[in-house]
Short mmCIF file of C-alpha atoms in Angstrom, two decimals:
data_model
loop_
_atom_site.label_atom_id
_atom_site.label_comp_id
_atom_site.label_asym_id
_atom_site.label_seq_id
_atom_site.Cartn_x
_atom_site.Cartn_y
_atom_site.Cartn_z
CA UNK D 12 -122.81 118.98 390.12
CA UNK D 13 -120.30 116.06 390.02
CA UNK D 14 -118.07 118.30 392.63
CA UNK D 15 -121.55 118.57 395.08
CA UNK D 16 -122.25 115.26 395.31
CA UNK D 17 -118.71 114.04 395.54
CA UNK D 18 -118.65 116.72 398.70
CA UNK D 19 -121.78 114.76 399.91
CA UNK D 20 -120.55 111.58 400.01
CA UNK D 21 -117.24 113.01 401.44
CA UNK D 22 -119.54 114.71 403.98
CA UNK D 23 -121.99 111.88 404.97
CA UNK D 24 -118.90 109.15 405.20
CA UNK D 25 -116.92 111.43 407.91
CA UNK D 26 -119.91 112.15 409.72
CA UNK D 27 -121.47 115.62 409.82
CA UNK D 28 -124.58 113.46 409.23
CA UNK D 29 -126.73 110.89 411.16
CA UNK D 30 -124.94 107.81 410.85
CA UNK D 31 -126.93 105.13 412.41
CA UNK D 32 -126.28 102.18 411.04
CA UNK D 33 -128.88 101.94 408.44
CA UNK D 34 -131.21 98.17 408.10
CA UNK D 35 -130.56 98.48 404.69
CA UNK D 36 -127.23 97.46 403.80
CA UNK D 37 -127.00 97.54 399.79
CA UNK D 38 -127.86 101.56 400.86
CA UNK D 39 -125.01 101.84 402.99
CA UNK D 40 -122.69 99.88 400.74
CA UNK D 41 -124.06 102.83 397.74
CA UNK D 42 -123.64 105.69 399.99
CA UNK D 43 -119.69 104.59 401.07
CA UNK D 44 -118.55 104.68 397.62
CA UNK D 45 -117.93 106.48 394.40
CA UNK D 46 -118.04 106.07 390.11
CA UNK D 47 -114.48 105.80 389.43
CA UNK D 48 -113.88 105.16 385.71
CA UNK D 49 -115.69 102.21 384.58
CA UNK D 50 -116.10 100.71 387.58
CA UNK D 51 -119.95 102.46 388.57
CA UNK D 52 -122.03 102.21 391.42
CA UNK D 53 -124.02 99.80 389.18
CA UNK D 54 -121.63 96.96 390.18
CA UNK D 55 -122.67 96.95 393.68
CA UNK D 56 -126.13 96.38 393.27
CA UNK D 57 -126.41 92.08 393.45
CA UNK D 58 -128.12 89.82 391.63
CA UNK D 59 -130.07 86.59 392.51
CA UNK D 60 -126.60 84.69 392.59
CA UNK D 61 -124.72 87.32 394.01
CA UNK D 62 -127.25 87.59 396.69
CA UNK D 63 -128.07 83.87 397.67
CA UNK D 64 -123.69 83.53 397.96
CA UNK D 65 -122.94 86.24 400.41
CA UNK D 66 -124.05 84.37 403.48
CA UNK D 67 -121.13 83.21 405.79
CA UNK D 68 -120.49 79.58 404.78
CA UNK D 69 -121.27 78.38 407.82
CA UNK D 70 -125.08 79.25 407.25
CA UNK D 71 -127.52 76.59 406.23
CA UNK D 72 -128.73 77.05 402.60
CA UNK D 73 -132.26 76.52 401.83
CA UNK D 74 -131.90 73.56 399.59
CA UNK D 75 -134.58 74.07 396.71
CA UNK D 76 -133.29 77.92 396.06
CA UNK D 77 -130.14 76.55 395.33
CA UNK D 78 -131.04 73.61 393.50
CA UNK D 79 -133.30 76.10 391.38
CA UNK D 80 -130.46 78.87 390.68
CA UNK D 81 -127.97 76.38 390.14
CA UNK D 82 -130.18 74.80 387.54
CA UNK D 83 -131.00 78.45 386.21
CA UNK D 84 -127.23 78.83 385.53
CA UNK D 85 -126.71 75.85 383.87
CA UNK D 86 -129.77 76.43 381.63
CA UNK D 87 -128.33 79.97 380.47
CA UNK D 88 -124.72 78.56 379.20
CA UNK D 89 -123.99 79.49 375.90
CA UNK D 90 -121.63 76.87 373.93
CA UNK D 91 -119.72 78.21 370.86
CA UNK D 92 -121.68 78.75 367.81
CA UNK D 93 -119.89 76.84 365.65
CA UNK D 94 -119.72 73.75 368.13
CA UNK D 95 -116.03 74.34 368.08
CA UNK D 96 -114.70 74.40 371.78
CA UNK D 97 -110.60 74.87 371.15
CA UNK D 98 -108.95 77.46 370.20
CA UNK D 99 -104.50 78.20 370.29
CA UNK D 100 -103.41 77.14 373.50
CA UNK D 101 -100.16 78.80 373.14
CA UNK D 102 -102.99 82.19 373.47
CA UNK D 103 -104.88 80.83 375.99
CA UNK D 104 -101.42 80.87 378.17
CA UNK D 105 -101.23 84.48 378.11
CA UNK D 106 -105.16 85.20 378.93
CA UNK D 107 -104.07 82.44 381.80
CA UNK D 108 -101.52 84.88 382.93
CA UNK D 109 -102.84 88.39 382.79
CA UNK D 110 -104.63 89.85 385.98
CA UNK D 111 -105.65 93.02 384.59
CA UNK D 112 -108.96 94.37 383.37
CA UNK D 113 -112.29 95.56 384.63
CA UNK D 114 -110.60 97.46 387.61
CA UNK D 115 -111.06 101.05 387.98
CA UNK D 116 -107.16 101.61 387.13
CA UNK D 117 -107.75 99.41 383.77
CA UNK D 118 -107.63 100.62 380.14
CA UNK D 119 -111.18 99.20 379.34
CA UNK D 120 -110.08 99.39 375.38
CA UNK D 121 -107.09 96.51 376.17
CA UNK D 122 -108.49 92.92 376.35
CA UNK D 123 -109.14 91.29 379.89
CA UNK D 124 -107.20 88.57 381.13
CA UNK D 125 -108.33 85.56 382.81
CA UNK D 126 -106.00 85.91 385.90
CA UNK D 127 -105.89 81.95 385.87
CA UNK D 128 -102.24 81.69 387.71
CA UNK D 129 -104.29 83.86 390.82
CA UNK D 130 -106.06 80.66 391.67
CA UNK D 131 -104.59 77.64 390.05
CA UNK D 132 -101.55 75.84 389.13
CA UNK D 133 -101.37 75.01 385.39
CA UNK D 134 -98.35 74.53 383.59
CA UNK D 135 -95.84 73.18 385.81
CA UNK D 136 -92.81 75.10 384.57
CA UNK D 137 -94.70 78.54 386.31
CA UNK D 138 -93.89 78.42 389.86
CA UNK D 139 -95.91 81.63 390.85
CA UNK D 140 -99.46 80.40 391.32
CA UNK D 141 -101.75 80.46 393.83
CA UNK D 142 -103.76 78.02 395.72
CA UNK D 143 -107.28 79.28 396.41
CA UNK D 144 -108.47 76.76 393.73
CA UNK D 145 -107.25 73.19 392.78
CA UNK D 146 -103.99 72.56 390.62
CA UNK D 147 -105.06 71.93 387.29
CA UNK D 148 -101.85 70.58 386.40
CA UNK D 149 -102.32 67.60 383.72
CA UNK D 150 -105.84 68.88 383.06
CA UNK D 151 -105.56 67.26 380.00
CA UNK D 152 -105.24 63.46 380.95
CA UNK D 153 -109.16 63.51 381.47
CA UNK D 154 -109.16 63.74 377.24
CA UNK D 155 -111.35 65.32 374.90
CA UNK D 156 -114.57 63.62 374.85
CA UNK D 157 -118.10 65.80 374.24
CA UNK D 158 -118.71 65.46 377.71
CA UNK D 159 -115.45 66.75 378.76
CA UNK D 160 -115.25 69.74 376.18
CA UNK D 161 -119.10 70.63 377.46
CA UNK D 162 -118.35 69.95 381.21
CA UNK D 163 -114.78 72.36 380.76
CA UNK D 164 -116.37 75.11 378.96
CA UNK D 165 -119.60 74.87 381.19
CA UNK D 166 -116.94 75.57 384.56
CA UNK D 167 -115.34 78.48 382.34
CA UNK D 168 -118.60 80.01 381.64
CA UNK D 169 -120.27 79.86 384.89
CA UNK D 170 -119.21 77.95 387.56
CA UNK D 171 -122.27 78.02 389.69
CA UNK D 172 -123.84 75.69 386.92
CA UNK D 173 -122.36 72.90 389.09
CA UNK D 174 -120.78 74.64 392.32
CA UNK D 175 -122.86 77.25 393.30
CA UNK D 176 -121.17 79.65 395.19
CA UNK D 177 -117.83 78.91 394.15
CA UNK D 178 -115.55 81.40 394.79
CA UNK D 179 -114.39 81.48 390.70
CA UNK D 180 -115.58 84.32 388.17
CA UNK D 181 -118.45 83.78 385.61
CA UNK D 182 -116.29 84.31 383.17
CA UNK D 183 -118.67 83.68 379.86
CA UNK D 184 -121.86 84.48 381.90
CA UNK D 185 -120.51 87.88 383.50
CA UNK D 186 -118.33 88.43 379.92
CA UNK D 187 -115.15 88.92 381.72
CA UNK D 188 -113.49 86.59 378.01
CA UNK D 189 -114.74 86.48 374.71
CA UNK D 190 -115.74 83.27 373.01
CA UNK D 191 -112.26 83.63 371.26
CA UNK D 192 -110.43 83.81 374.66
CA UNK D 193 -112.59 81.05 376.12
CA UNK D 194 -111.49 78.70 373.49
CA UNK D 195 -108.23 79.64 373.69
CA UNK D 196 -108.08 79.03 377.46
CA UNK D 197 -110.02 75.47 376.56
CA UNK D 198 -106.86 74.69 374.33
CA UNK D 199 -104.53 75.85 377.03
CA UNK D 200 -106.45 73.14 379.52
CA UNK D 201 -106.78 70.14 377.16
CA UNK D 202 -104.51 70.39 374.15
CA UNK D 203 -101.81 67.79 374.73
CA UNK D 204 -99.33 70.00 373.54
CA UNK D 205 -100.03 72.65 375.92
CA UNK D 206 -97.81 74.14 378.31
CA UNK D 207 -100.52 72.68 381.04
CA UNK D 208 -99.81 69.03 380.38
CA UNK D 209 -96.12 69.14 380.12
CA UNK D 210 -94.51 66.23 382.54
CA UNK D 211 -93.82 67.31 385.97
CA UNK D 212 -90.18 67.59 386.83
CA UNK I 1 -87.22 96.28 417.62
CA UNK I 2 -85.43 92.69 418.03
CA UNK I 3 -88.52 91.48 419.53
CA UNK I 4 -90.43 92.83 417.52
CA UNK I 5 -88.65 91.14 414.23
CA UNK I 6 -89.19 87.73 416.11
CA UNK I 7 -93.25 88.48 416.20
CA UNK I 8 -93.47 89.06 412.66
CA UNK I 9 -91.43 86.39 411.92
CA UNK I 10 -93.47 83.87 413.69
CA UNK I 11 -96.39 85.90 412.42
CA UNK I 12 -95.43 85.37 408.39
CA UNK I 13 -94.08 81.67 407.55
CA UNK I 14 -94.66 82.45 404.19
CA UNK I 15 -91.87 85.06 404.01
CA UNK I 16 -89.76 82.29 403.00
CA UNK I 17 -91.41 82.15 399.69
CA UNK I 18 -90.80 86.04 398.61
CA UNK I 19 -87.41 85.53 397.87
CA UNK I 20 -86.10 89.17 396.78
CA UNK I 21 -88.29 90.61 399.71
CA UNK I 22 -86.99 87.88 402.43
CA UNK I 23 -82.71 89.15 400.47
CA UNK I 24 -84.11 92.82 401.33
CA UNK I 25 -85.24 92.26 405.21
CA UNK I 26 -82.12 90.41 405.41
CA UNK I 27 -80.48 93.43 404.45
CA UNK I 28 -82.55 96.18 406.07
CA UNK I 29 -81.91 94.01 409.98
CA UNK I 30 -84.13 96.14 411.94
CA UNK I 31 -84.41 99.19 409.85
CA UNK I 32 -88.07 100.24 409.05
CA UNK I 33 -87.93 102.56 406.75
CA UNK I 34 -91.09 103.88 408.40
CA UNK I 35 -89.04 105.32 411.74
CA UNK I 36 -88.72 108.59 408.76
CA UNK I 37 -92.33 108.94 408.95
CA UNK I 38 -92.77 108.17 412.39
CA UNK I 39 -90.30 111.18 413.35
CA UNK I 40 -92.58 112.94 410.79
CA UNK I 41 -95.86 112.21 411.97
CA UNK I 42 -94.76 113.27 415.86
CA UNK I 43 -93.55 116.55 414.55
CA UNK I 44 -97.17 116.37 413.04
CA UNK I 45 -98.47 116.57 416.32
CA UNK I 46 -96.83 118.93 417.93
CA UNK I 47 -96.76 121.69 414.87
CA UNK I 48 -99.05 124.81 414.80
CA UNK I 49 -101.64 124.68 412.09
CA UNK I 50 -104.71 125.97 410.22
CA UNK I 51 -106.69 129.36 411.50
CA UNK I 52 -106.66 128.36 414.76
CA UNK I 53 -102.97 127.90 414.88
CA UNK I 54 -103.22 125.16 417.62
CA UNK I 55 -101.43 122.04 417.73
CA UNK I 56 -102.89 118.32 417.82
CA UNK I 57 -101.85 117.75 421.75
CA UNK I 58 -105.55 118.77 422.89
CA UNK I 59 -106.93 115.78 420.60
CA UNK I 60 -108.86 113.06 422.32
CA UNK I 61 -108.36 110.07 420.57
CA UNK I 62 -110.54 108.11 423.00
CA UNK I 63 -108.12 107.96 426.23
CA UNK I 64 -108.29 111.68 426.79
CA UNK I 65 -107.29 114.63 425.74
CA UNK I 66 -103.38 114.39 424.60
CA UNK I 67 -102.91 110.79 425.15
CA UNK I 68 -101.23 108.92 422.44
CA UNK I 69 -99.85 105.71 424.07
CA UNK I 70 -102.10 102.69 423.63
CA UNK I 71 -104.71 105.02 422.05
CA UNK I 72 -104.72 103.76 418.08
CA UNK I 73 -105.25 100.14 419.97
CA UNK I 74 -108.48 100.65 420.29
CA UNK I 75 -109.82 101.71 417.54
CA UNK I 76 -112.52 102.07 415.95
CA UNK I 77 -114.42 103.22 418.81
CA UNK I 78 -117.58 105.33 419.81
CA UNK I 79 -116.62 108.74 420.36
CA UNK I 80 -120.13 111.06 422.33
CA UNK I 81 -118.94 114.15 420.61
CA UNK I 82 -119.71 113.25 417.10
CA UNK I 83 -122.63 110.51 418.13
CA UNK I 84 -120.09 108.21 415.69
CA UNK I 85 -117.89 104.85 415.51
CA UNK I 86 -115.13 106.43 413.88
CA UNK I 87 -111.38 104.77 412.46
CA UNK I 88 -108.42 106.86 413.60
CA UNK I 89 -107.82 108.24 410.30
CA UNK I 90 -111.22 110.37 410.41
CA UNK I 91 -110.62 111.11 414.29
CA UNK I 92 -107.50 112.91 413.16
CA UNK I 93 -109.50 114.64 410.16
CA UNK I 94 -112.31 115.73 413.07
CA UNK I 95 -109.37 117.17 415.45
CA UNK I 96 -107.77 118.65 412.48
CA UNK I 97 -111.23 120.48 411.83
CA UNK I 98 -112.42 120.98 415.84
CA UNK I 99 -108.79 122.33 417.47
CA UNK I 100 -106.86 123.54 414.23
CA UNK I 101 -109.80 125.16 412.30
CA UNK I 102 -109.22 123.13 409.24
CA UNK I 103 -111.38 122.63 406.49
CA UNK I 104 -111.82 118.51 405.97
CA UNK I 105 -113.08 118.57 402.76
CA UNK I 106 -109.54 120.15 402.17
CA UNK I 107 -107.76 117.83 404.79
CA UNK I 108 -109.53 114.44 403.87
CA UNK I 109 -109.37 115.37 400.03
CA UNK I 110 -106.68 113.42 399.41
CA UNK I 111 -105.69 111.06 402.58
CA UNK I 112 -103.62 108.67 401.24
CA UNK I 113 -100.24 109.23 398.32
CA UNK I 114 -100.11 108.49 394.98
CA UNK I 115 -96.93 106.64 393.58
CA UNK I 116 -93.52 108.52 393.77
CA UNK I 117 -95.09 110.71 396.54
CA UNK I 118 -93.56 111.77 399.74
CA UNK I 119 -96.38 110.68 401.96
CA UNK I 120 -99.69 112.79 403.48
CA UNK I 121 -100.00 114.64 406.86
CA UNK I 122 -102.18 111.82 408.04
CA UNK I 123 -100.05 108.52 406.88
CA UNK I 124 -97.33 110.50 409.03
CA UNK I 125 -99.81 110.93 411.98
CA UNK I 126 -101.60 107.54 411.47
CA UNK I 127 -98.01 105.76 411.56
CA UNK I 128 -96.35 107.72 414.50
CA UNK I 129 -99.86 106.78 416.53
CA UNK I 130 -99.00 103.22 415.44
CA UNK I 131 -95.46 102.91 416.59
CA UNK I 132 -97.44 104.69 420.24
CA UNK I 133 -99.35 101.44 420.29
CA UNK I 134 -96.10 98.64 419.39
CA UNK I 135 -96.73 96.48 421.81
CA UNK I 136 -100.01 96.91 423.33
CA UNK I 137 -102.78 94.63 423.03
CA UNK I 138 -105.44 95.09 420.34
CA UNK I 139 -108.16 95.91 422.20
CA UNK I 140 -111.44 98.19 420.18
CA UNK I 141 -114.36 99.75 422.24
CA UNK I 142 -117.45 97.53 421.83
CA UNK I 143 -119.25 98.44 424.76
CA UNK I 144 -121.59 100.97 422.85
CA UNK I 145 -124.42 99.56 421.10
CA UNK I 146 -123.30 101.61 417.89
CA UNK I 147 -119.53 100.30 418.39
CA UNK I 148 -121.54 96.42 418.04
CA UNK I 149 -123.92 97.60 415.62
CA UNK I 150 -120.57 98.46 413.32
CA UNK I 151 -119.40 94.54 413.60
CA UNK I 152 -122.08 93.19 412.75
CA UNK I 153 -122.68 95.54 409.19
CA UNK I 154 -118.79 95.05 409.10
CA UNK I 155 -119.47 90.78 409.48
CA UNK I 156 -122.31 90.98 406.82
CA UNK I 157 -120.15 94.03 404.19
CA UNK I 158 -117.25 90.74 404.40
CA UNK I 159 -119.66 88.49 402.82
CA UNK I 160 -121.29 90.88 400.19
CA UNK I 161 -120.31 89.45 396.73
CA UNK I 162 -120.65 92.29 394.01
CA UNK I 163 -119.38 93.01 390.72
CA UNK I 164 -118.11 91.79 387.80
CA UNK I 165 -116.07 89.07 389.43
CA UNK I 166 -118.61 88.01 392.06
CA UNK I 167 -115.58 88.86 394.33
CA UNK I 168 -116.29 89.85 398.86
CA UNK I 169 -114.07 90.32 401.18
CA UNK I 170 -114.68 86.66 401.95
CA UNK I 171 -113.23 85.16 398.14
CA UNK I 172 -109.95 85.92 399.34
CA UNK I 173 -110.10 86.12 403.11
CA UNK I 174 -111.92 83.43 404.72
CA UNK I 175 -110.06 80.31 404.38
CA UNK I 176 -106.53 80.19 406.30
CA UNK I 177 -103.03 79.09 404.29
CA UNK I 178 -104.22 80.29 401.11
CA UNK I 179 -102.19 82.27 399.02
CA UNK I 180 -102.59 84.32 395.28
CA UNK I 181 -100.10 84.28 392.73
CA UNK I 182 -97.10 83.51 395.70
CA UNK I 183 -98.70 86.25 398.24
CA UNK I 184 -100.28 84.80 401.41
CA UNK I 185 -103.55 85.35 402.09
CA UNK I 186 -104.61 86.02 406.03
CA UNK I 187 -107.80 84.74 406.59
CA UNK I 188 -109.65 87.27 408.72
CA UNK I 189 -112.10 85.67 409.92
CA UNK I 190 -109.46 83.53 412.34
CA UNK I 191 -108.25 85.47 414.95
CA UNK I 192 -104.80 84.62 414.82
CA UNK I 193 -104.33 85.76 411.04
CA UNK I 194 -106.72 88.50 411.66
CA UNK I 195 -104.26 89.42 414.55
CA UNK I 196 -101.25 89.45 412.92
CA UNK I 197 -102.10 91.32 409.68
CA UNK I 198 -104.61 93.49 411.72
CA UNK I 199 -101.81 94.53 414.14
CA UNK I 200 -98.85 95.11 411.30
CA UNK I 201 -100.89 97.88 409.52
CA UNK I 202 -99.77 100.51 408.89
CA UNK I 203 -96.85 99.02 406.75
CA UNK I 204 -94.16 100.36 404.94
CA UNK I 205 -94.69 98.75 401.72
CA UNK I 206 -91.31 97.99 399.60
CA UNK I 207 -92.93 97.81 396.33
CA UNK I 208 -94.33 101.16 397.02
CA UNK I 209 -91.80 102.96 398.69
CA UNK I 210 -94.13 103.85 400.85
CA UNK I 211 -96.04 103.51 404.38
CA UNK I 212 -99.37 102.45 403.79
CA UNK I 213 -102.21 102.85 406.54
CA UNK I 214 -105.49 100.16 407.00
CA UNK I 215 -107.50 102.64 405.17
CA UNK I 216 -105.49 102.26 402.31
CA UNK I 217 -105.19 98.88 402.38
CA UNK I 218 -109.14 98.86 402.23
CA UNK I 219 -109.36 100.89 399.38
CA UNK I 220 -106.63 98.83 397.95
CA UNK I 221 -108.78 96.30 398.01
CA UNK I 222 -112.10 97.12 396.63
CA UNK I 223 -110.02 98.16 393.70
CA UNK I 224 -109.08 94.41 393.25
CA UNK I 225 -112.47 93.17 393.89
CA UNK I 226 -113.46 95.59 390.45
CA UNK I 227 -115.95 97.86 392.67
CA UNK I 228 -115.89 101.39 392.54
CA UNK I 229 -113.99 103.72 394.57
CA UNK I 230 -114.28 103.32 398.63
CA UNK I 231 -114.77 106.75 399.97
CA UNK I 232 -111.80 107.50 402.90
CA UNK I 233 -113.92 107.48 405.98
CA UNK I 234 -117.05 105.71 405.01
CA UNK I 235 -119.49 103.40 406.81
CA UNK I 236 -118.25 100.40 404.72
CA UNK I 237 -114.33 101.29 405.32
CA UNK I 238 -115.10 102.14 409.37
CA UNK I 239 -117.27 98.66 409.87
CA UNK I 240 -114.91 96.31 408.18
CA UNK I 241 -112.17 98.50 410.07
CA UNK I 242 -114.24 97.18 413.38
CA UNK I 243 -114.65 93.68 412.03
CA UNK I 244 -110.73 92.98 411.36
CA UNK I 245 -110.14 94.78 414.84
CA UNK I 246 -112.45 92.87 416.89
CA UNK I 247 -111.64 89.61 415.09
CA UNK I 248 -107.91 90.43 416.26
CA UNK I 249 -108.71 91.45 419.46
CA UNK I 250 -105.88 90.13 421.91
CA UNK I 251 -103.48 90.42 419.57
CA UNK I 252 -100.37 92.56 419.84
CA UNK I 253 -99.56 95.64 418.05
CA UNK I 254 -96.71 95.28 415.40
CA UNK I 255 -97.30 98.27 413.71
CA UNK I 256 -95.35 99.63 411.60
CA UNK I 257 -94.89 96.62 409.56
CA UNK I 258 -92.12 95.67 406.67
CA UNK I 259 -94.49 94.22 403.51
CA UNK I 260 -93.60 93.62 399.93
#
């Protein structure tokens, strides 16, 4: 059965089949590829978020959809049980620097890493980092009030809460970390000890 | 080759920042490791195969029957024979199966190498019709309403978020002088950058050991964005295909590139 419908797909994409271009593009997206391991044909099918962010950026939003999923996402954040926000920071450094997980070449049964360095510039002594986000170098100068620890945790979570359509992971909503890791990457972003807030050289 | 050194040069800035990669250009001068498979994929062409026992010369790849120069250039393209928009990777598969007799589910079963392979039939074919094209201007058929119709589901596929990580084409590729971890980031949707990574595919990739074609790369890619597997000759991998090629249309053919 799996072998049929494999042949199928095979079949359909390299065209013994119609192939007009179909109106409906989530079908077309389905029909062009394949389960491979955990990473199912579930994952292409969008929700409200995923939907309302796929328009080219230079598209006009309609204002009151956003304002009402952005408020939707900041409704559903979930803040540590026990009100605790910081975990080990010297952890939350090695979540920071591991890109695997949730791939369809990834051992689902080893933790996922937060593939911080990808993006952002933390701790200055790691020269490899990328630049599709902003340096959060020093993070931890902006202190540890309640507003910060809730305003930190809130961008780790889900960042649509306050930039909707930002190009960075829900990583709480979409469970990408654990609470554990999430604290942990907290402590690695505001512990003053931390690699993260290490003088510049 | 000198000139063509100079292009990519001009092409990737950022080369400075690879530092073992830049020590191992320096090193290779203008040795591709890819001229190997370039040699392989014209003896390819040219080599009786499958029931038939014909050769590849008959295939059309769009500029007639036989003619290689200039033809991977313009792809994708609309070809009336299969009513389809199709990359040059499934062209070959279709000649392999019209002239040669071949069975595709056999010949597109497994397109691209693993690690520590040799290399496939078609990355041999795919790169020799490259180095055909060095030099020529990118230029893909969009005179045929299906050849437009593919840009535009290629244009909207680019912006499709999905998936764990919320992750399109777009997170990575719209926004120019970006890079992740040290490795810079073309944004496709400018026509330079589209250009010049559009035109050095296929690559031999150092890392790999290997030459890698654009299908690959596409594949490659979905992998990263935590979506399943892209099926080798698809609608999705054909449209973006057209999108990257029209986007770079004008450009010149650099193919095959030198990448980490």
């Amino acid at each position: 059965m799996k072998t049929t419908l494999w042949k199928m797909t095979l079949l359909l994409g390299i065209g013994i089949a119609p192939t007009a271009v179909s109106e409906d593009l989530a079908a077309v997206i389905q029909a062009s590829f394949s389960d491979r391991g955990q990473a199912t044909l579930l994952r292409l099918e969008q929700d409200p978020l995923q939907q309302h962010c796929s328009q080219p950026r230079d598209q006009p939003v309609d204002d009151e959809i956003a304002m009402a999923l952005r408020q939707q996402r900041l409704d559903a954040v979930v803040f540590p049980a026990d009100g605790d926000f910081l975990g080990d920071w010297q952890r939350g450094a090695t979540v920071a620097a591991s890109g695997r997980g949730l791939q369809f070449n990834d051992d689902p049964s080893i933790a996922n890493g937060g593939n911080c360095y990808a993006c952002h510039q933390l701790a200055p002594s790691e020269v490899a980092y990328g630049t599709l986000g902003p340096s959060l170098t020093q993070y931890g100068l902006r202190g540890q009030s309640d507003a910060m620890l809730r305003y930190t945790w809130t961008k780790l979570w889900d960042t649509h809460a306050f930039n909707l359509c930002s190009h960075m992971p829900r990583f709480g909503a979409q469970k990408i970390l654990d609470e554990q890791q999430l604290k942990d990457v907290m402590a690695f972003l505001l512990d003053p000890n931390s690699s993260v807030n290490q003088p510049t050289e | 080759m000198i000139t063509r050194w100079c292009l990519l040069w001009l092409a990737f800035p950022a080369w400075a920042d690879e530092g073992v990669f830049d020590q191992y250009r320096d090193l290779m001068g203008d040795d591709n490791p890819a001229i190997f498979v370039i040699d392989e994929g014209e003896e390819f062409w040219y080599q009786s195969q499958g029931p038939s026992g014909a050769t590849l010369e008959a295939c059309d790849l769009g500029l007639g029957a036989g003619v290689t120069r200039g033809a991977y250039a313009q792809f994708p393209r609309y070809f009336a024979d299969t009513d389809r928009v199709m990359d040059i990777e499934t062209r070959l598969i279709h000649c392999m199966e019209t002239l040669q007799g071949r069975d595709r589910t056999v010949t597109a079963a497994k397109p691209y190498s693993l690690r520590g392979d040799f290399g496939t039939e078609l990355e041999a074919l795919v790169t020799w019709l490259a180095a055909e094209s060095e030099g020529v201007v990118i230029a893909p058929e969009q005179g045929h309403l299906k050849e437009r119709a593919m840009y535009a589901l290629g244009e909207e596929i680019f912006f499709y978020r999905a998936g764990p990580h919320d992750f399109s084409c777009a997170t990575c590729h719209e926004q120019s002088d970006k890079r992740i971890r040290l490795q810079q980031l073309p944004n496709l949707t400018d026509h330079h950058d589209a250009a010049d990574a559009y035109g050095s595919w296929p690559a031999y990739r150092m890392s790999q050991g290997l030459v890698r074609t654009m299908g690959w790369r596409l594949q490659d890619c979905f992998r990263q964005q935590r979506w399943p597997g892209l099926t080798f000759g698809s609608e999705v991998s054909i449209a973006l295909q057209t999108y990257m090629a029209v986007n770079a249309a004008g450009g010149i053919m650099t193919a095959p590139g030198l990448k980490r």
